[in-house]
Coordinates of C-alpha atoms and ligand atoms in Angstrom, one line a residue:
X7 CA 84.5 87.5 118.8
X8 CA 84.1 87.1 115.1
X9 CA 85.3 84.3 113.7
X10 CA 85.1 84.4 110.1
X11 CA 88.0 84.7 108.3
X12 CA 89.1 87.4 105.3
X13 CA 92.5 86.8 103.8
X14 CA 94.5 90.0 103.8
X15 CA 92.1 91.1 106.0
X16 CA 90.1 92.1 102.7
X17 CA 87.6 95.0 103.8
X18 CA 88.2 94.7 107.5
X19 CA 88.2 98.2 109.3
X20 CA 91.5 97.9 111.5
X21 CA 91.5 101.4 112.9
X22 CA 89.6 104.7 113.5
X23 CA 91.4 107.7 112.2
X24 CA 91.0 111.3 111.6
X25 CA 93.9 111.4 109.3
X26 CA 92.5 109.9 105.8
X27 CA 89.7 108.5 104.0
X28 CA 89.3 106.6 100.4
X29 CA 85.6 107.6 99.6
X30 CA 86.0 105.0 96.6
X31 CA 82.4 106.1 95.4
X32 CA 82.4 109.5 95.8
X33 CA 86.6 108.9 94.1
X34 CA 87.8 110.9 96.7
X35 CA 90.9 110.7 98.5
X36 CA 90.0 112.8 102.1
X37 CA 93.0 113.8 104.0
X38 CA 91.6 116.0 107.7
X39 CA 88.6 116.6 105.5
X40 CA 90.1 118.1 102.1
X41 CA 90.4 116.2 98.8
X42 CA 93.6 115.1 98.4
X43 CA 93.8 116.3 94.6
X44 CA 92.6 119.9 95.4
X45 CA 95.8 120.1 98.1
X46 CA 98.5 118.4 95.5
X47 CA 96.6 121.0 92.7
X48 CA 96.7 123.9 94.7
X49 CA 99.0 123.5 98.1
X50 CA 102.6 122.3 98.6
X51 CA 103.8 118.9 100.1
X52 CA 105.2 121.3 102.8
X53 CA 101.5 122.3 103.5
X54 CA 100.1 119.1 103.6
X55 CA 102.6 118.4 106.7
X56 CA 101.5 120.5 108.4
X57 CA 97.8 119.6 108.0
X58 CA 99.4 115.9 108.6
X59 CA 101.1 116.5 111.7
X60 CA 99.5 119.6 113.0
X61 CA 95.5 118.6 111.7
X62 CA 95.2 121.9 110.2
X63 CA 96.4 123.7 107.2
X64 CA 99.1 126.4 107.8
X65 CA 98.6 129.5 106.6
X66 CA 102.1 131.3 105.0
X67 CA 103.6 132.1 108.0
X68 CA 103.2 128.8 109.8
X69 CA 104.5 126.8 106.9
X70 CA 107.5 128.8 106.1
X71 CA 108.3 127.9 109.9
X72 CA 107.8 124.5 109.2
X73 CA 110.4 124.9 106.3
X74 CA 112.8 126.4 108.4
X75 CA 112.7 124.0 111.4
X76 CA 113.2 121.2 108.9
X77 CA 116.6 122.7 107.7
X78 CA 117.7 123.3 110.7
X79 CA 117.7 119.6 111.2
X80 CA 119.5 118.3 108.2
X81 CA 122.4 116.3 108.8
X82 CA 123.3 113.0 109.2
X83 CA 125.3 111.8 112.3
X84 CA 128.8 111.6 111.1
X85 CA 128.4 106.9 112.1
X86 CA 125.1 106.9 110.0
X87 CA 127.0 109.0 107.3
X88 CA 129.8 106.9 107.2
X89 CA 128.0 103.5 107.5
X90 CA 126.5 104.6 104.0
X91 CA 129.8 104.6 102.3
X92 CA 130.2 100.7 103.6
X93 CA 127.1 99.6 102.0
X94 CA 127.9 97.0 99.5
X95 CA 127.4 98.8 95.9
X96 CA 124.8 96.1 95.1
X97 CA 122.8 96.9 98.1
X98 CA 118.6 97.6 97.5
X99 CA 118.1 101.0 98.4
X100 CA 114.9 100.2 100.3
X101 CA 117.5 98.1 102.3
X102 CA 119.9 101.0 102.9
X103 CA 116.9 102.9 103.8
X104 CA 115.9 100.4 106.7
X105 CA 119.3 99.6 108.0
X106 CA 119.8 103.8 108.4
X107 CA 116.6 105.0 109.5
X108 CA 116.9 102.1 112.6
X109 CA 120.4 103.7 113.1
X110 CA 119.2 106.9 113.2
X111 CA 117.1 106.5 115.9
X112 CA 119.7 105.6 118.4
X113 CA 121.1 109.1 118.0
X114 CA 117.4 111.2 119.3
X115 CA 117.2 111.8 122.5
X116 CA 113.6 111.8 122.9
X117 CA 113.6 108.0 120.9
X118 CA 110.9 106.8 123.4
X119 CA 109.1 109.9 124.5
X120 CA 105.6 109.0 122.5
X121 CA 103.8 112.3 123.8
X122 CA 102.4 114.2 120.4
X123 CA 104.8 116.9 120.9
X124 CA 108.1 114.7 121.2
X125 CA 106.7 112.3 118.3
X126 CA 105.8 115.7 116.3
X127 CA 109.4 116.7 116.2
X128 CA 111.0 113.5 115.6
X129 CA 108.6 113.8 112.7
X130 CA 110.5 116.8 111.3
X131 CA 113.8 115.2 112.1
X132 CA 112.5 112.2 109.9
X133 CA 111.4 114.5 106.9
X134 CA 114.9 116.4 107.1
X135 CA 116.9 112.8 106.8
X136 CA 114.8 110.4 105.3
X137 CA 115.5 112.5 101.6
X138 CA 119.3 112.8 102.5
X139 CA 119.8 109.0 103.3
X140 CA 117.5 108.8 99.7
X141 CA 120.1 110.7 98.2
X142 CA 123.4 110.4 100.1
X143 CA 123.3 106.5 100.3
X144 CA 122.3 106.0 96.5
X145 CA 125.5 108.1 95.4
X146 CA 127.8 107.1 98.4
X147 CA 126.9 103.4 96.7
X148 CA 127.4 104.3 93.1
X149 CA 130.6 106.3 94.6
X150 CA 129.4 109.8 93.5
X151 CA 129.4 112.7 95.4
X152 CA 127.3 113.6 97.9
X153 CA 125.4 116.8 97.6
X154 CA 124.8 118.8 100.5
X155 CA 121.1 120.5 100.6
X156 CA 121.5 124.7 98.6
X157 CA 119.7 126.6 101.6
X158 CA 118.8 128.7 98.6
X159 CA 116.3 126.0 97.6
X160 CA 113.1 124.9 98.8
X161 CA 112.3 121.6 100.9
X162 CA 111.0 120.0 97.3
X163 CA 113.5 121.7 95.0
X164 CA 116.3 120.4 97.7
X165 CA 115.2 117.1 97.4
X166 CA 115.5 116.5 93.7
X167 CA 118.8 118.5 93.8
X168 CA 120.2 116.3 96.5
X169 CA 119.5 113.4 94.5
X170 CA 120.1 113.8 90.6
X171 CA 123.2 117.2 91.4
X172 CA 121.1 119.6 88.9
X173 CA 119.1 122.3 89.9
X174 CA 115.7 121.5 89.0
X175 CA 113.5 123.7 86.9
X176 CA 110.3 125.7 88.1
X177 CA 108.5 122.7 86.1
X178 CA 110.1 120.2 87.4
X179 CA 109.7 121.0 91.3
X180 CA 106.2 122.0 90.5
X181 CA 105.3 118.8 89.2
X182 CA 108.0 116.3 92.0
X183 CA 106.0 118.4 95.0
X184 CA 102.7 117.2 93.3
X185 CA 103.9 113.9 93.8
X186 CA 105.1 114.2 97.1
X187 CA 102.0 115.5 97.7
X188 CA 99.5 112.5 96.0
X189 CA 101.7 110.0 97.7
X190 CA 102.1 111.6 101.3
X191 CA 98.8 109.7 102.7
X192 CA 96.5 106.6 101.8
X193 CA 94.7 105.8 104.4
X194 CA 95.7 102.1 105.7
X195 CA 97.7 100.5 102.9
X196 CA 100.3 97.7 104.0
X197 CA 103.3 99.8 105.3
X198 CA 100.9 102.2 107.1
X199 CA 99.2 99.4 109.0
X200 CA 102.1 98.1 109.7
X201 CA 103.9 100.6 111.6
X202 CA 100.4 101.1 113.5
X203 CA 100.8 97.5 114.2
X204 CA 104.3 97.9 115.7
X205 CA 103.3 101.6 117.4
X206 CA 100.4 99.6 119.3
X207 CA 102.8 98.4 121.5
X208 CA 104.1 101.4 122.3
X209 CA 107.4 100.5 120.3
X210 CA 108.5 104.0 118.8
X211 CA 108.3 105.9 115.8
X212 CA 111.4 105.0 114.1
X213 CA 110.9 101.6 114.8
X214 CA 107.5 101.6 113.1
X215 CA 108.6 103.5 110.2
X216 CA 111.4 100.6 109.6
X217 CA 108.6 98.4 109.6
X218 CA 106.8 100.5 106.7
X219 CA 109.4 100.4 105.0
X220 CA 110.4 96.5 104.9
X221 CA 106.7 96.5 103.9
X222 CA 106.9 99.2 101.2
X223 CA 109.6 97.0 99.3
X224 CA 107.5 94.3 97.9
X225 CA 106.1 94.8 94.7
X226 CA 102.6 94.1 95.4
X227 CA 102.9 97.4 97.2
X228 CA 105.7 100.2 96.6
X229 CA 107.9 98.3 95.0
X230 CA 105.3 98.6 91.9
X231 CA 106.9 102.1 90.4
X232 CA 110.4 100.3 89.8
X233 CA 108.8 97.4 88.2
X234 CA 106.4 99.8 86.2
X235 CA 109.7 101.5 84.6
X236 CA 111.6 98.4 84.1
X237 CA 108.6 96.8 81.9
X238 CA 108.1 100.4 80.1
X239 CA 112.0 100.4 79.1
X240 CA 112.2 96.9 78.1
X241 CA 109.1 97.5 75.5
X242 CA 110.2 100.7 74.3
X243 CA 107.5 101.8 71.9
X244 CA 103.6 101.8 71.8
X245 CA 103.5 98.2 69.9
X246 CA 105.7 96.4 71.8
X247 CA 104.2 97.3 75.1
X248 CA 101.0 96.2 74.1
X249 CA 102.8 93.1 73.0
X250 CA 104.6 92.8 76.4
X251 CA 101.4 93.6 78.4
X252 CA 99.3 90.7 76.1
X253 CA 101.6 88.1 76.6
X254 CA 102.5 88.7 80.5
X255 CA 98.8 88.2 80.9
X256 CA 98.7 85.3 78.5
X257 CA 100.9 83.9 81.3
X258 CA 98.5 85.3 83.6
X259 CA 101.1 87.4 85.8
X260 CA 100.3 90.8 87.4
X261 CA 101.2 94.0 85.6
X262 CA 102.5 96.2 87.4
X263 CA 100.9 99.8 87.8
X264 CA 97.5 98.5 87.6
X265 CA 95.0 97.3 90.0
X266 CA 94.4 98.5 93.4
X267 CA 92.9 96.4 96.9
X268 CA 90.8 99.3 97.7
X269 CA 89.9 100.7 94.1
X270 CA 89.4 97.4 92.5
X271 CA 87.3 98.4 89.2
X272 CA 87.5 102.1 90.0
X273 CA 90.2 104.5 88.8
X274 CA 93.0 106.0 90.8
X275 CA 92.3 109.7 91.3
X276 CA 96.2 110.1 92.1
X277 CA 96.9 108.4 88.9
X278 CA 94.7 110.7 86.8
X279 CA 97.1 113.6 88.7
X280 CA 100.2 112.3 87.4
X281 CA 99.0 111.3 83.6
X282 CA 97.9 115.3 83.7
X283 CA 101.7 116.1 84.8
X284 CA 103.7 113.3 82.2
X285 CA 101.4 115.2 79.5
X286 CA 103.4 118.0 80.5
X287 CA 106.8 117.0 80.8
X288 CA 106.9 114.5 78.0
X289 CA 106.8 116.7 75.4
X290 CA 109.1 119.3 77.7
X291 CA 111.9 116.5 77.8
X292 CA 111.1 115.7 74.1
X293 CA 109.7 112.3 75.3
X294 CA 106.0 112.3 73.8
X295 CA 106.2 108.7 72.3
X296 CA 106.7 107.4 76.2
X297 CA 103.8 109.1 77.2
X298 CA 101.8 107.8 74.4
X299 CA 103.5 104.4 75.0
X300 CA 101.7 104.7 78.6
X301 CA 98.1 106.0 77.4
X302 CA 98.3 102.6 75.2
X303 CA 98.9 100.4 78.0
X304 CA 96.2 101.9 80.0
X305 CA 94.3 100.8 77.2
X306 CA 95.3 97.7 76.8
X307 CA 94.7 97.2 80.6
X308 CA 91.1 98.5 80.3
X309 CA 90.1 96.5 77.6
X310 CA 91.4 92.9 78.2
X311 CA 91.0 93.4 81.9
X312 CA 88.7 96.0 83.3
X313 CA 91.8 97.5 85.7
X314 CA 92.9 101.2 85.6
X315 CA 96.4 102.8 86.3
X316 CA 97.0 103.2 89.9
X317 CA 99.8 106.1 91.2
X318 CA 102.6 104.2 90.4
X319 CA 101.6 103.4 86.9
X320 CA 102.1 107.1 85.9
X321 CA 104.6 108.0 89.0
X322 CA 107.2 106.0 87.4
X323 CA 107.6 107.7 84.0
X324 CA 107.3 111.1 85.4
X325 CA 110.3 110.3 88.1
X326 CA 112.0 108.8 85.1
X327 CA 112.1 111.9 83.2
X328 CA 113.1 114.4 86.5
X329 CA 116.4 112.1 86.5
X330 CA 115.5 110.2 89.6
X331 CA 117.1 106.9 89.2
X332 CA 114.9 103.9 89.0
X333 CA 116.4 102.5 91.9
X334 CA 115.2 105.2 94.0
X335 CA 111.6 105.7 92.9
X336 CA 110.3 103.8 95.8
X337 CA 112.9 105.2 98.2
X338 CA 111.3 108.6 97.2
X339 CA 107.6 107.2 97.4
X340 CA 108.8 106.5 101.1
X341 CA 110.2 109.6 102.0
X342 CA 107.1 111.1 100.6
X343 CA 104.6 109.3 102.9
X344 CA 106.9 109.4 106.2
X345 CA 104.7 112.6 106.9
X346 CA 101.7 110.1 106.8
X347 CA 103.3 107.1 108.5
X348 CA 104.5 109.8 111.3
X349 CA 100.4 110.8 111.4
X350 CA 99.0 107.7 112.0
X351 CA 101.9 106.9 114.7
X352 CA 101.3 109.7 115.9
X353 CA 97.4 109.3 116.8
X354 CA 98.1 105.5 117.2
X355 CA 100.3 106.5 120.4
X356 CA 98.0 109.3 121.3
X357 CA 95.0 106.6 121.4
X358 CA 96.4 103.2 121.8
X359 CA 95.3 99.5 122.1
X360 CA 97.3 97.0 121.5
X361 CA 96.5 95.1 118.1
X362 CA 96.2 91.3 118.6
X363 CA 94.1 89.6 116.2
X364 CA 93.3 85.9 116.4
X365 CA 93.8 83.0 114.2
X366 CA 91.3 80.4 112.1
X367 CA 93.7 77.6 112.9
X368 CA 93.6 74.5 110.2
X369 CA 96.4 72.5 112.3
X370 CA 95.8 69.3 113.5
X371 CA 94.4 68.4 117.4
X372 CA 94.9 66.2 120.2
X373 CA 97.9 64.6 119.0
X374 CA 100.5 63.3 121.5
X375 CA 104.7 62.7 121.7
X376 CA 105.4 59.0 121.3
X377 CA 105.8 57.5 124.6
X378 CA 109.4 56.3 126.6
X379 CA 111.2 59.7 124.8
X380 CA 110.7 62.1 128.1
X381 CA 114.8 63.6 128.0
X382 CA 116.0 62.8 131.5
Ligands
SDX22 C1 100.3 100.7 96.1 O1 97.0 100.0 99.6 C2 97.4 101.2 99.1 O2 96.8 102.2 99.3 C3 98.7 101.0 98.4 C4 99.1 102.3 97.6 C5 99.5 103.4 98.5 O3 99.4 104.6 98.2 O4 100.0 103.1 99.7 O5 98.1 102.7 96.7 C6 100.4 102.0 96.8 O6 100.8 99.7 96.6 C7 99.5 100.6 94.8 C8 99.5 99.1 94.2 C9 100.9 98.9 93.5 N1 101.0 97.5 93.2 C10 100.9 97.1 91.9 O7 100.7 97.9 90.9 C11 101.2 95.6 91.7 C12 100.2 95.1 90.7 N2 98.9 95.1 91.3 C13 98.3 93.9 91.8 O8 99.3 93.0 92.3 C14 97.0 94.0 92.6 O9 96.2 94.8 91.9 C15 97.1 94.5 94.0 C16 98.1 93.7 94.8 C17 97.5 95.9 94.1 C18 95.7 94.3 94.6 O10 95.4 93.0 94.4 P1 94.2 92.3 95.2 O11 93.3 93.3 95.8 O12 94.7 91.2 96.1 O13 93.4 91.8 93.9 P2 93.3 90.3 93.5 O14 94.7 89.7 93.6 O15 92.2 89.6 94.3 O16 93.0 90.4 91.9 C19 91.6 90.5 91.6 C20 91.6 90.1 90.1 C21 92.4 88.8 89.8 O17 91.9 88.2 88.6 P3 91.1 86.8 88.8 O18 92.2 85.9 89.3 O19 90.0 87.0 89.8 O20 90.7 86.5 87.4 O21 92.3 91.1 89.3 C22 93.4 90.6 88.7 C23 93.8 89.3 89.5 O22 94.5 88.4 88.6 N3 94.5 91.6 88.9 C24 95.4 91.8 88.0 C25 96.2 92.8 88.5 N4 95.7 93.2 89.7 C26 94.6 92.4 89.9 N5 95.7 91.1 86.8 C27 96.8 91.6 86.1 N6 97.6 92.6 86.6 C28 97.3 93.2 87.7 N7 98.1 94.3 88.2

């Protein structure tokens, strides 16, 4: 047994998977042996399930099934529906997203079947709803209407529609599958690990993915992309982010958007993929100054403290300008990486042992209750 300690776990391997790689030298992101940006440059997100779920890529025919087996499982059950509607209208959406993905599961039947075929379709079932309890419980808690999916549209196109009520453009589901696609797997980040952690003991998949995304909330994690906005809005222009940035690390607190556990000093390849795509619809949306306000913070960030952008540093603006409300940008990051969370419970189940690490305990010893006190 190894007994040194490394907080967080710091460059411990916790599992062997097939399913993803960070190659921080090489600054690849491997997903079942393909480099992540090639896929989310020349695939859709709905091909990357399948190489996700199914370990290969599908060719045409094999994905457009994939499409349609995933309509034919949209829908809420009418209690999870509902129960949306008695969220309080203050309620975090990450929060919403827990409390109905748990109720979901008491409405599969195959809840605790963990064979890969079983898990594989409660997979689907989970990218079908997840996006609809995205969308449905942010406008049945700012008392809009909810929009039912266009079967006209595609998965991605649906999506966006569901959520901002506007059919998106060519562009603009173009560029949100890109980032469906660049954040659908990552390896073993927090929320991934920790629905391995909860699949280990043979707990199942919907259970797992409520951990993930309990996990995915904090903002030393998903929660970044929200906090990114925010701190973009609240400068406004070029200058006064650079202000914002200089004097948050003056007060040496984290900025969000920058930094990475596994990437330390090394750039994000996924955040290079995103700047590429707010270059594009900046100007589109007649928004260049917040894309220049962005390419000065990276600066700033370089400069002062040797960190680059990370996925959710450029994520943010770019769901800002498809008309995703802030409040959902991690929601979304979520239902985008449910495909890789599925994955990994997937092969966790498939190839199991419990996960039970041990302690460096700093408590005291050999102490003893005062005498005379034993409760009759
Ligand atoms: C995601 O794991 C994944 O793969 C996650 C993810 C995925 O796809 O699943 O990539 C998604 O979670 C991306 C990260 C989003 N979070 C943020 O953007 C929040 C801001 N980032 C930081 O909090 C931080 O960079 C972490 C949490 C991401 C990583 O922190 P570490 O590895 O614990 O690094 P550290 O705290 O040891 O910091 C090392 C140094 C420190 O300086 P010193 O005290 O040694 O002088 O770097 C500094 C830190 O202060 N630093 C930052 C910083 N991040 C690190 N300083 C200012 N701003 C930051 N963002």
């Amino acid at each position: 047994m190894s007994d040194h300690y490394l907080p967080g776990l710091e460059h411990v391997i916790a599992s062997e998977t097939s399913i993803s790689f960070l190659d921080v030298e090489k600054e690849e992101i491997v997903i079942r042996g393909y480099d992540l940006m090639e896929l989310a440059e020349q695939m859709t997100y709905l091909d990357v399930v399948g190489l996700l779920l199914e370990g290969e890529l599908p060719n045409e025919s094999r994905r457009q099934a994939i499409e349609s087996l995933i309509q034919a499982v949209y829908g809420l059950p009418p209690n999870v529906r509902a129960m949306l509607h008695l969220m309080p209208d203050r309620a975090d959406m990450m929060d919403v997203l827990r409390t109905s993905i748990s109720a979901l599961a008491s409405f599969d039947d195959e809840l605790d079947d963990r064979s890969l075929e079983a898990n594989g379709r409660k997979a689907l079932r989970l990218l079908a709803k997840v996006p609809q309890i995205v969308a449905y419980g942010y406008r049945a808690i700012t008392k809009q209407p909810l929009i039912e999916p266009d079967p006209k549209l595609s998965y991605t196109a649906n999506f966006l529609y569901m959520i901002t009520g506007t059919i998106p453009s060519p562009m603009e589901v173009a560029i949100f599958d890109q980032s469906l696609i660049v954040y659908s797997e990552h390896e073993l980040p927090n929320s991934t690990f920790a629905a391995r952690v909860i699949a280990s003991t043979q707990s199942d998949i919907y259970g797992a993915l409520v951990g993930a995304v309990a996990s995915l909330k904090g903002t030393l994690h998903g929660g970044a992309n929200e906090a990114v906005m925010h701190m973009l809005l609240e400068a406004g222009t070029e200058d006064d982010l650079e202000a914002l940035i200089r004097s948050k690390l003056a007060r040496k607190e984290r900025i969000m958007g920058f930094g990475h556990r596994v990437y330390m000093r090394k750039p994000d390849p996924r955040a290079l993929l995103m700047k590429e795509a707010l270059a594009k619809l900046a100007p589109a949306c007649n928004q260049q100054e917040l894309y220049d306000m962005c390419v000065r913070g990276e600066n700033v960030m370089r400069t002062e403290k040797g960190l680059h952008p990370n996925l959710d540093y450029y994520a943010a603006p770019v769901y800002y300008l498809l008309g995703i409300p802030i409040e959902l940008f991690t929601p979304v990051f979520l239902a985008a990486r449910t495909v890789g969370i599925s994955a990994h419970v997937m092969e966790q189940h498939a190839n199991n042992r419990l996960f039970r690490p041990r302690v460096h305990y700093t408590g005291a010893r050999d102490l003893h209750p005062p005498q005379g006190n034993i409760v009759s």
